[in-house]
Amino acid sequence: MAGVSFQRVSKRFDETAAVDDLTLDVHDGELLVLLGPSGCGKTTALRMVAGLEDPTHGDVSIGGSVVNNVEPKDRDVAMVFQSYALYPHMTIRRNIEFPLRQQRVSAEERTRRSDEAAATLGLTELLERKPGQLSGGQRQRVALARAIVRDPQVFLMDEPLSNLDATLRIQTRADIVALQRRLGTTTLYVTHDQVEAMTMGHRIAVMRDGRLQQVAAPQELYERPATTFVASFLGSPGMNLVPASASGGELRIGDAVVGAASGSSDGPLTLGFRPESAHLDVEGLNAEVVLVEQLGAETHVICKIGDGTKVVVRQGRDAVRPDLGDHVAIVVDANSLHTFDPTSGVRIEPAQ
Amino acid sequence: MKGGSPRRYREWGLAYLMLLPALVVFAVFTFYPFARNFKLALYQNPPFPGLPSRYVGLHQVGTVLSSTSFHQSLVSTFFYVLMVVPTGLLGGLLLALAAHKAIRGMSIFRTVFSSTVVTSVAVAAVVFGTLMDPVVGLLPWLGIDPHPAILQNPTWALPAVALIAVWQFLGLSFIIMTAGLQSLPDEVLEAARLDGAGTWTMFWRVTVPLLSPTLFFGLVVGTIYAFQSFGQIDILIGPQNSGFTHTNVLLYAVYQALSIQNDPGMAAVLSIVLFVILLVFTLIQLRFLERRVTYANA
């Protein structure tokens, strides 16, 4: 077992920096999720651990030793690709055995280990078939079996669930988590899906434009986002971000006082609050309802406030649903306010 | 759905109307000559020009098929195809592998490698003919002096014309292989690298199987191409050496029967034989080889 570490790693393609000065430690046995929108550099970071890309600057280490100049096959990492990348001309057994054959593992050992991997992922019945005869979910499990059969130091997973339909994705998500917790293998998992990240990761590293925004446990990331980007990227829908100002110890959105300004000096700032930290009331921040989304257990009421900013309010099942065009008043829970610098987007911590 | 019938007829009518121009062209240049050829095969040519040709049924087919010159032609064709197709495919694959790297200026090499496709067979034949010339060619320059000269040499004439065909086929083969290599799924190759495959295993266990549809296509195209070689033989050996039969591959034999021996009946029989051979070859390839081809289904 081994951890993975990025030390000031950058990767440039011509003029653009896909990964920009990334420093990140993945602890031994941890499942760390690299989360971000497409093009944020998360896949490039993963591929540098695999050895499929070379860093332009900095060091990538596995198990404490720098692997910059180590061939992919000698890094003892297994990767699961978005497209599964199975060998279409080989049977499932051959696919799973392939890495073992390359290591010249004896035939008996090979059979034993591939049987075991297949059993773990419920593929025993399918061993003699070819990938083309399998469903997407089954192929996904073959790709996982091929990864675990080697018992590698690190698993690298590149959006492994994004080609599955919604139901299967939730099922497989739980399977991967259970597998990872049982094997205890260090795993680096790339996704753009914040729900996947929240449910799977011990920790989440959020990336944007090649730069690391924040690394933290899911709950902390949700409760104390370091930047407006993290705040809006996590949660469904993301955090409401409203231009506001602090003056005389009070936080105001327009003219409405929404809370006490503790620690922030007077002046403009960005105020954030989660949709579930707000409710509609008779008096508060004036707004107009522009959209009502009913999701069954909850309802999202999208309102437009005075300056045109859209704000989402999440209502429980029992709340009175407003109609489109209604004028409402939004009340925000004063204890759930987040403040950010209006230009840099960096979190402003309230003074203790 | 009886109510739909008139509409269907109208659609069919429209479809055939649109197909008509193509059908006319095919009828005039393909279907009619094809049928006419079968008729010709049943008539024997008069011994003297001017007399009517005589219906002999399958007799003429028997005569041609049992003739020594036909057997020789068949053997030559067989060796010729065997020399051209594997060499051309392998050469094209090697060039494609060499050019399948993102190196600056690689497009120049790609252009050069594929340029033989657009070189006319006449030009190629003249260039190679000069290179093989017993007086001004490459061999005397190297101090080698084969007797008789390569193109009149019973041992070397066929390989020499095959070499020109290989050279010409290389361009097409290179293009086919390059297209094949570029369509290989990157992630599968990367997975193999991570799984520990070395260069050799990578090539034989991953690249070649993934490339099998391309290789198969190249084989079918190359075989047909090789069977239809004509230009360089006509230019380099030609009617001036009509006694030299070592390079009489089937298509050339057809031409010789028609234009030199003035025997359309025999030419017709030979061309039917060529047609049947190609048909059988292609069917064999489709039926047996294609089973070993894996089409990746993403």
XYZ file of C-alpha atoms in Angstrom:
650
model
C 0.000 0.000 0.000
C 1.131 3.487 -0.690
C 0.070 7.078 -0.828
C 0.311 9.314 -3.861
C 1.717 12.802 -3.742
C 1.889 15.731 -6.126
C 4.642 18.214 -5.349
C 4.172 21.503 -7.215
C 3.171 19.619 -10.352
C 2.341 21.474 -13.557
C 1.462 20.176 -16.972
C 1.450 22.458 -19.976
C 0.156 21.664 -23.435
C 1.714 24.335 -25.600
C 0.576 27.568 -23.974
C -2.219 26.292 -21.764
C -1.606 24.911 -18.316
C -3.810 21.852 -17.864
C -2.514 21.438 -14.328
C -1.026 24.458 -12.608
C 1.210 24.078 -9.552
C -0.691 21.245 -7.926
C 0.404 20.118 -4.479
C -1.737 17.349 -3.059
C -1.269 14.266 -0.896
C -3.422 11.214 -1.237
C -3.102 9.243 1.979
C -2.450 5.553 2.091
C -5.720 3.637 1.792
C -7.758 6.723 1.078
C -10.313 7.281 -1.666
C -9.668 10.791 -2.844
C -11.980 12.306 -5.427
C -10.680 14.834 -7.921
C -13.727 16.942 -8.682
C -14.217 19.707 -11.180
C -15.873 20.722 -14.436
C -14.543 19.353 -17.718
C -11.211 20.860 -18.660
C -10.197 21.582 -15.080
C -7.148 19.310 -15.281
C -8.377 16.478 -13.088
C -7.932 13.801 -15.748
C -4.495 15.142 -16.668
C -3.495 14.911 -13.001
C -4.685 11.301 -12.914
C -2.860 10.445 -16.123
C 0.357 11.830 -14.668
C 0.071 9.344 -11.808
C -0.466 6.581 -14.359
C 2.551 7.708 -16.362
C 0.478 8.384 -19.470
C 1.469 12.051 -19.270
C 4.753 13.495 -18.055
C 4.642 16.503 -15.738
C 6.216 19.659 -17.159
C 7.304 20.691 -13.653
C 7.228 19.101 -10.235
C 7.299 15.578 -8.873
C 4.696 12.852 -8.726
C 5.413 10.241 -6.065
C 3.899 6.870 -5.316
C 4.709 5.275 -1.976
C 7.259 7.946 -1.192
C 9.417 7.598 -4.289
C 9.326 9.961 -7.238
C 8.001 8.170 -10.331
C 8.482 10.882 -12.969
C 10.804 8.659 -14.972
C 9.176 5.323 -14.217
C 7.375 3.533 -17.060
C 3.595 3.128 -16.629
C 3.918 -0.644 -16.387
C 6.454 -0.378 -13.586
C 4.363 1.948 -11.413
C 2.127 -0.774 -10.020
C -1.039 1.218 -10.598
C -4.260 -0.008 -12.197
C -6.553 2.288 -14.090
C -10.249 2.085 -14.884
C -11.181 4.115 -17.941
C -14.391 5.903 -18.785
C -14.768 3.742 -21.900
C -13.736 0.647 -19.873
C -10.966 -0.002 -22.460
C -11.513 -3.765 -22.494
C -9.704 -5.868 -25.088
C -12.562 -6.600 -27.504
C -10.945 -9.695 -29.018
C -10.377 -11.477 -25.719
C -12.805 -13.358 -23.513
C -13.648 -11.857 -20.151
C -11.303 -14.333 -18.466
C -8.481 -13.348 -20.801
C -9.222 -9.693 -20.168
C -9.007 -10.123 -16.411
C -5.910 -12.322 -16.693
C -4.090 -9.999 -19.072
C -2.092 -8.060 -16.448
C -1.181 -11.325 -14.699
C 0.062 -12.835 -17.947
C 2.322 -9.833 -18.407
C 3.740 -10.475 -14.942
C 4.343 -14.125 -15.885
C 2.157 -15.395 -13.072
C 1.761 -19.185 -13.249
C -1.345 -20.608 -14.895
C -2.831 -21.992 -11.669
C -2.281 -18.763 -9.809
C -3.751 -16.853 -12.729
C -6.884 -18.953 -12.758
C -7.252 -18.729 -9.000
C -6.871 -14.971 -8.896
C -9.054 -14.232 -11.915
C -11.752 -16.557 -10.527
C -11.588 -14.659 -7.276
C -11.757 -11.256 -8.942
C -14.630 -12.419 -11.139
C -16.496 -13.778 -8.124
C -16.009 -10.521 -6.233
C -17.681 -8.619 -9.040
C -20.287 -11.237 -9.924
C -18.785 -12.093 -13.293
C -18.297 -15.845 -12.836
C -21.036 -16.713 -15.323
C -19.626 -14.415 -17.988
C -15.983 -15.511 -18.055
C -16.125 -17.189 -21.445
C -17.939 -14.351 -23.193
C -16.457 -11.476 -25.119
C -16.880 -7.809 -24.114
C -19.206 -7.188 -27.080
C -21.751 -9.584 -25.576
C -21.913 -7.725 -22.267
C -24.008 -4.784 -21.109
C -22.407 -1.503 -20.095
C -22.651 -2.301 -16.397
C -21.109 -5.736 -16.881
C -18.236 -4.298 -18.914
C -17.680 -1.777 -16.168
C -17.353 -4.621 -13.663
C -14.896 -6.436 -15.943
C -12.760 -3.290 -16.025
C -12.859 -3.217 -12.221
C -11.997 -6.918 -12.024
C -9.028 -6.369 -14.321
C -7.873 -3.618 -11.971
C -8.270 -5.510 -8.696
C -6.801 -8.792 -9.950
C -3.334 -7.234 -9.907
C -3.607 -6.097 -6.316
C -1.890 -2.828 -7.251
C -0.631 -0.106 -4.928
C -3.020 2.466 -6.355
C -6.310 2.469 -8.262
C -6.870 5.265 -10.740
C -10.441 5.744 -11.906
C -11.333 8.163 -14.660
C -15.066 8.876 -14.612
C -15.817 5.160 -14.510
C -19.556 5.637 -14.058
C -20.357 8.268 -16.623
C -21.344 5.802 -19.355
C -23.882 4.048 -17.148
C -27.551 4.912 -16.816
C -28.708 6.642 -13.645
C -29.950 3.592 -11.728
C -26.899 1.495 -12.504
C -24.652 4.390 -11.643
C -26.014 4.598 -8.105
C -25.705 0.832 -7.666
C -22.141 0.677 -9.042
C -21.158 3.718 -7.021
C -22.014 1.844 -3.839
C -20.210 -1.276 -5.122
C -17.004 0.621 -5.826
C -17.096 2.245 -2.392
C -17.638 -1.112 -0.678
C -14.827 -2.672 -2.717
C -12.411 0.136 -1.979
C -13.178 0.096 1.748
C -12.690 -3.675 1.849
C -9.437 -3.757 -0.134
C -8.134 -0.582 1.466
C -6.270 0.325 -1.704
C -5.339 3.962 -2.219
C -7.686 5.282 -4.898
C -7.698 8.423 -6.955
C -11.112 8.927 -8.473
C -11.895 11.533 -11.108
C -15.414 12.827 -11.633
C -17.331 15.943 -12.571
C -20.365 14.744 -10.635
C -20.512 16.357 -7.206
C -22.996 13.783 -5.883
C -20.554 11.006 -6.783
C -17.779 12.948 -5.089
C -19.806 13.600 -1.940
C -20.952 9.997 -1.557
C -17.697 8.244 -2.426
C -14.725 10.218 -1.256
C -12.975 10.177 2.087
C -11.802 13.555 0.877
C -12.522 15.656 -2.192
C -10.060 17.841 -4.065
C -11.900 20.473 -6.097
C -10.081 21.753 -9.160
C -10.747 24.616 -11.531
C -8.697 25.767 -14.521
C -5.821 23.521 -13.507
C -5.631 24.866 -9.976
C -6.570 23.192 -6.745
C -9.370 25.091 -5.014
C -9.809 23.137 -1.825
C -9.168 19.697 -0.356
C -11.390 18.552 2.478
C -13.762 15.880 3.687
C -17.140 16.070 1.883
C -19.060 17.528 4.785
C -16.463 20.183 5.497
C -16.328 21.108 1.836
C -20.077 21.551 1.921
C -20.160 23.468 5.160
C -17.074 25.613 4.793
C -16.307 26.121 1.083
C -13.020 27.972 0.609
C -14.115 29.806 -2.529
C -17.302 30.849 -4.279
C -16.475 28.271 -6.966
C -16.483 25.405 -4.482
C -19.612 26.831 -2.884
C -21.535 26.869 -6.140
C -20.116 23.600 -7.525
C -21.134 21.451 -4.553
C -24.728 20.868 -3.660
C -27.670 20.444 -5.940
C -28.483 23.190 -6.570
C -25.293 24.965 -5.471
C -24.973 27.718 -2.923
C -26.742 31.012 -3.620
C -24.207 33.790 -4.114
C -25.530 37.301 -3.801
C -23.731 40.669 -3.964
C -24.050 42.217 -0.533
C -22.412 44.737 1.722
C -21.301 45.045 5.310
C -21.851 48.268 7.147
C -22.210 49.122 10.802
C -21.976 45.502 11.858
C -24.803 44.439 9.607
C -24.925 42.406 6.412
C -27.260 43.793 3.812
C -28.556 42.623 0.493
C -29.805 45.813 -1.069
C -31.644 47.479 1.769
C -32.612 44.319 3.573
C -30.594 43.365 6.628
C -29.955 39.623 6.527
C -27.537 39.109 9.399
C -24.746 40.387 11.563
C -21.366 41.139 10.010
C -18.848 39.569 12.353
C -15.289 40.051 11.276
C -15.812 41.516 7.868
C -14.831 45.110 7.475
C -17.306 47.512 5.944
C -17.688 47.363 2.190
C -18.977 45.116 -0.551
C -18.772 41.336 -0.276
C -20.358 38.222 -1.707
C -22.861 36.576 0.555
C -23.548 32.857 0.240
C -26.299 30.692 1.659
C -27.527 27.210 0.835
C -31.028 26.825 -0.635
C -32.051 24.811 2.440
C -30.956 27.653 4.752
C -33.625 29.957 3.390
C -37.387 29.936 3.502
C -40.222 32.108 2.277
C -41.921 34.317 4.785
C -44.070 37.426 4.992
C -41.219 39.760 5.677
C -37.581 39.675 4.517
C -35.688 39.991 1.267
C -38.173 40.938 -1.446
C -38.153 38.740 -4.508
C -40.269 37.552 -7.407
C -40.838 33.875 -8.172
C -39.601 33.001 -11.667
C -39.639 29.202 -11.573
C -40.984 26.451 -9.339
C -39.390 23.012 -9.666
C -41.193 20.204 -7.902
C -39.044 17.184 -7.134
C -41.488 15.241 -4.973
C -39.842 15.313 -1.576
C -38.806 18.916 -2.010
C -39.487 21.941 -4.139
C -36.997 24.439 -5.520
C -38.374 27.939 -5.742
C -36.238 30.116 -7.992
C -36.661 33.810 -7.241
C -35.263 36.990 -8.646
C -34.197 39.583 -6.128
C -33.961 43.358 -6.559
C -30.664 43.479 -8.477
C -31.672 40.634 -10.802
C -29.663 37.870 -9.073
C -31.417 34.515 -8.998
C -31.772 32.822 -5.668
C -32.970 29.272 -5.028
C -35.011 28.455 -1.971
C -35.554 24.836 -1.062
C -38.898 23.992 0.493
C -39.927 20.869 2.313
C -43.033 18.924 1.386
C -45.242 20.782 3.835
C -44.408 24.318 2.777
C -46.921 26.403 0.876
C -45.830 26.539 -2.738
C -45.881 29.973 -4.318
C -47.038 30.544 -7.875
C -45.054 31.927 -10.753
C -44.843 35.717 -10.558
C -45.730 35.869 -6.857
C -43.951 38.481 -4.811
C -42.381 36.781 -1.847
C -40.018 37.562 0.993
C -36.937 35.403 1.564
C -35.626 34.875 5.058
C -32.148 33.430 5.445
C -31.021 31.577 8.553
C -28.540 34.059 10.039
C -26.281 31.246 11.318
C -25.821 29.743 7.856
C -24.342 32.709 6.078
C -21.039 32.491 4.259
C -19.069 35.557 3.266
C -16.610 35.779 0.393
C -14.328 38.427 -1.003
C -16.261 39.975 -3.928
C -13.278 40.034 -6.292
C -11.143 36.991 -5.436
C -14.053 34.818 -4.300
C -12.039 33.634 -1.295
C -13.897 32.850 1.913
C -13.849 35.470 4.688
C -13.850 33.740 8.057
C -15.985 35.358 10.728
C -13.934 36.650 13.665
C -14.012 34.413 16.722
C -52.074 -2.450 -45.068
C -53.848 -2.529 -48.393
C -54.577 1.171 -48.282
C -50.859 1.863 -48.334
C -50.185 0.034 -51.598
C -50.589 2.837 -54.149
C -48.344 4.985 -52.059
C -45.770 2.235 -51.905
C -45.872 1.780 -55.656
C -45.354 5.469 -56.062
C -42.353 5.343 -53.731
C -40.861 2.407 -55.602
C -41.411 4.170 -58.877
C -39.691 7.259 -57.592
C -36.817 5.179 -56.244
C -36.229 3.512 -59.600
C -36.537 6.808 -61.390
C -33.756 8.170 -59.229
C -31.674 5.044 -59.747
C -32.195 5.159 -63.505
C -29.114 7.166 -64.518
C -26.844 4.885 -62.509
C -28.642 1.796 -63.831
C -28.186 2.943 -67.419
C -24.478 3.494 -66.919
C -24.096 0.130 -65.230
C -26.149 -1.616 -67.906
C -24.091 -0.199 -70.754
C -20.659 -0.541 -69.217
C -21.029 -3.473 -66.839
C -24.096 -5.679 -67.185
C -24.193 -5.890 -70.958
C -20.438 -6.546 -71.449
C -20.619 -9.070 -68.613
C -23.405 -11.016 -70.296
C -21.887 -10.606 -73.732
C -18.633 -12.041 -72.442
C -20.381 -15.288 -71.486
C -21.795 -15.523 -74.985
C -18.388 -14.911 -76.544
C -16.940 -17.750 -74.520
C -19.223 -20.172 -76.308
C -18.118 -19.171 -79.811
C -14.896 -20.186 -81.431
C -13.016 -17.757 -83.593
C -12.643 -18.535 -87.323
C -9.194 -19.654 -88.399
C -9.141 -16.826 -90.946
C -10.438 -13.304 -90.438
C -13.704 -12.615 -92.202
C -15.323 -15.979 -91.664
C -18.159 -16.195 -89.128
C -17.352 -17.461 -85.639
C -18.690 -20.882 -84.783
C -20.794 -21.979 -81.816
C -18.861 -24.638 -79.936
C -20.507 -24.585 -76.543
C -18.297 -25.466 -73.620
C -15.736 -27.061 -75.896
C -13.648 -23.903 -76.003
C -13.699 -23.612 -72.207
C -12.248 -27.115 -72.007
C -9.554 -26.340 -74.550
C -8.418 -23.215 -72.786
C -8.510 -24.710 -69.318
C -6.393 -27.673 -70.377
C -3.843 -25.644 -72.319
C -0.253 -25.341 -71.060
C -0.199 -21.605 -71.499
C -3.219 -21.283 -69.244
C -1.612 -23.447 -66.586
C 1.560 -21.414 -66.782
C -0.437 -18.210 -66.527
C -2.254 -19.547 -63.481
C 1.010 -20.463 -61.746
C 2.513 -17.051 -62.580
C -0.574 -15.278 -61.249
C -0.508 -17.314 -58.072
C 3.132 -16.513 -57.329
C 2.639 -12.937 -58.374
C -0.275 -12.392 -55.969
C 1.639 -14.181 -53.243
C 4.556 -11.824 -53.723
C 2.547 -8.613 -54.003
C -0.174 -8.814 -51.356
C 1.663 -9.840 -48.160
C 4.675 -7.656 -48.947
C 2.503 -4.676 -49.811
C 0.377 -5.052 -46.685
C 3.329 -5.569 -44.372
C 5.261 -2.707 -45.964
C 2.260 -0.409 -45.658
C 1.789 -1.400 -42.031
C 5.449 -0.788 -41.189
C 5.408 2.611 -42.882
C 2.157 3.476 -41.114
C 3.602 2.454 -37.748
C 6.702 4.533 -38.446
C 4.623 7.561 -39.426
C 2.140 7.109 -36.566
C 4.070 9.400 -34.280
C 3.350 13.017 -33.541
C 6.683 14.333 -34.771
C 7.077 17.689 -36.455
C 7.230 17.304 -40.218
C 5.608 13.879 -40.169
C 2.994 15.071 -42.640
C 5.744 15.374 -45.252
C 6.566 11.699 -44.789
C 2.885 10.822 -44.910
C 2.587 12.632 -48.223
C 5.662 10.900 -49.591
C 4.541 7.463 -48.420
C 1.092 7.803 -49.917
C 2.313 9.387 -53.153
C 2.573 6.077 -55.007
C -1.220 6.008 -55.167
C -1.262 9.006 -57.459
C 1.709 7.920 -59.536
C 0.547 6.535 -62.851
C 1.495 2.959 -63.547
C 3.128 4.055 -66.791
C 5.441 6.445 -64.962
C 6.250 3.825 -62.348
C 6.977 1.252 -65.040
C 9.288 3.565 -66.949
C 11.178 4.567 -63.792
C 11.582 0.989 -62.621
C 12.333 -0.153 -66.157
C 15.211 2.296 -66.247
C 16.440 1.181 -62.842
C 16.360 -2.423 -64.043
C 17.964 -1.646 -67.367
C 20.934 -3.910 -68.137
C 23.013 -0.969 -69.414
C 22.026 2.243 -67.599
C 20.247 0.722 -64.601
C 21.071 0.258 -60.960
C 22.602 -3.220 -61.209
C 25.458 -2.433 -63.630
C 26.171 0.599 -61.482
C 26.474 -1.744 -58.506
C 28.684 -3.994 -60.557
C 26.142 -6.787 -60.903
C 25.527 -8.037 -64.407
C 22.635 -10.506 -64.594
C 22.246 -12.591 -67.737
C 19.821 -12.353 -69.308
C 18.692 -8.888 -68.225
C 16.241 -8.879 -65.321
C 13.145 -8.258 -67.393
C 14.012 -11.016 -69.837
C 15.162 -13.326 -67.102
C 12.864 -16.349 -66.500
C 13.676 -16.291 -62.773
C 13.630 -12.582 -62.079
C 11.115 -11.061 -64.502
C 8.047 -11.971 -62.444
C 9.518 -10.776 -59.112
C 10.613 -7.590 -60.905
C 7.127 -6.707 -62.146
C 5.777 -7.772 -58.749
C 8.164 -5.308 -57.130
C 6.637 -2.470 -59.119
C 3.163 -3.594 -58.064
C 4.299 -3.725 -54.417
C 5.742 -0.240 -54.718
C 2.504 1.041 -56.199
C 0.330 -0.764 -53.678
C 2.410 0.573 -50.777
C 0.736 3.980 -50.994
C -2.785 2.621 -50.761
C -1.725 0.092 -48.156
C -0.091 2.879 -46.138
C -3.245 4.996 -46.289
C -5.445 2.078 -45.244
C -3.132 1.133 -42.377
C -2.751 4.727 -41.210
C -6.512 5.139 -41.132
C -6.715 1.887 -39.192
C -4.083 2.924 -36.682
C -5.696 6.290 -36.142
C -9.036 4.710 -35.389
C -7.594 2.429 -32.709
C -9.091 3.243 -29.315
C -6.365 5.100 -27.387
C -7.704 4.024 -24.037
C -7.342 0.320 -24.866
C -3.720 0.826 -25.863
C -3.132 2.849 -22.696
C -4.788 0.167 -20.611
C -2.409 -2.381 -22.142
C 0.568 -0.183 -21.320
C -0.568 0.076 -17.703
C -1.260 -3.649 -17.595
C 2.405 -4.207 -18.300
C 2.435 -5.113 -21.992
C 5.840 -4.671 -23.614
C 6.311 -3.507 -27.200
C 6.095 -7.006 -28.630
C 3.032 -8.111 -26.676
C 1.446 -4.754 -27.362
C 1.857 -5.201 -31.099
C 0.836 -8.829 -31.439
C -1.748 -9.167 -28.672
C -3.385 -5.753 -28.826
C -2.589 -3.678 -31.920
C -2.882 -6.429 -34.534
C -6.152 -7.869 -33.189
C -7.639 -4.381 -32.928
C -6.395 -3.654 -36.416
C -7.813 -6.891 -37.827
C -10.744 -5.260 -39.654
C -8.244 -2.985 -41.413
C -5.868 -5.832 -42.219
C -8.761 -7.840 -43.582
C -9.964 -4.969 -45.733
C -6.418 -4.440 -46.994
C -6.160 -8.124 -47.860
C -9.348 -8.104 -49.937
C -8.455 -4.862 -51.710
C -4.843 -5.947 -52.234
C -5.793 -9.311 -53.680
C -8.143 -7.735 -56.186
C -5.513 -5.128 -56.984
C -2.819 -7.758 -57.582
C -5.043 -9.842 -59.845
C -5.695 -6.796 -61.955
C -2.060 -5.867 -62.603
C -1.503 -5.075 -66.211
C 0.187 -1.770 -66.968
C 3.754 -2.445 -65.954
C 3.779 -5.850 -67.662
C 2.461 -4.344 -70.867
C 5.014 -1.550 -70.797
C 8.073 -3.476 -69.649
C 7.580 -6.894 -71.220
C 4.920 -5.989 -73.736
C 3.945 -7.347 -77.113
C 7.504 -6.924 -78.330
C 8.400 -9.931 -76.179
C 5.256 -11.958 -76.754
C 7.312 -15.132 -76.731
C 8.279 -14.442 -73.107
C 5.489 -16.035 -71.112
C 6.852 -15.955 -67.575
C 5.053 -12.758 -66.716
C 1.740 -13.669 -68.351
C -0.509 -13.195 -65.347
C -4.179 -13.848 -66.049
C -5.252 -10.330 -66.892
C -2.323 -9.962 -69.233
C -3.164 -13.293 -70.823
C -6.670 -11.982 -71.488
C -5.220 -8.953 -73.202
C -2.775 -11.041 -75.173
C -5.481 -13.413 -76.375
C -7.652 -10.540 -77.516
C -5.204 -8.012 -78.942
C -2.266 -10.065 -80.107
C -3.777 -13.440 -80.929
C -7.038 -11.825 -82.009
C -9.046 -14.495 -80.259
C -12.043 -12.955 -78.437
C -13.409 -16.396 -77.545
C -10.319 -17.405 -75.667
C -10.062 -13.955 -74.051
C -13.659 -14.317 -72.888
C -12.988 -17.702 -71.327
C -9.881 -16.399 -69.551
C -11.671 -13.364 -68.202
C -14.454 -15.567 -66.860
C -11.816 -17.688 -65.135
C -10.295 -14.539 -63.642
C -13.722 -13.438 -62.485
C -14.465 -16.795 -60.879
C -11.088 -16.897 -59.132
C -11.563 -13.429 -57.679
C -15.103 -14.270 -56.634
C -13.987 -17.462 -54.902
C -11.067 -15.716 -53.223
C -13.244 -12.935 -51.919
C -15.886 -15.370 -50.704
C -13.237 -17.435 -48.915
C -11.840 -14.335 -47.323
C -15.248 -13.129 -46.267
C -16.354 -16.485 -44.968
C -13.331 -17.832 -43.185
C -11.065 -14.961 -42.401
C -13.711 -12.581 -41.258
C -14.531 -14.908 -38.377
C -11.178 -14.062 -36.920
C -11.805 -10.358 -37.210
C -12.917 -8.486 -34.112
C -14.945 -5.428 -34.769
C -14.654 -3.277 -31.656
C -18.071 -2.275 -30.419
C -17.547 0.727 -28.240
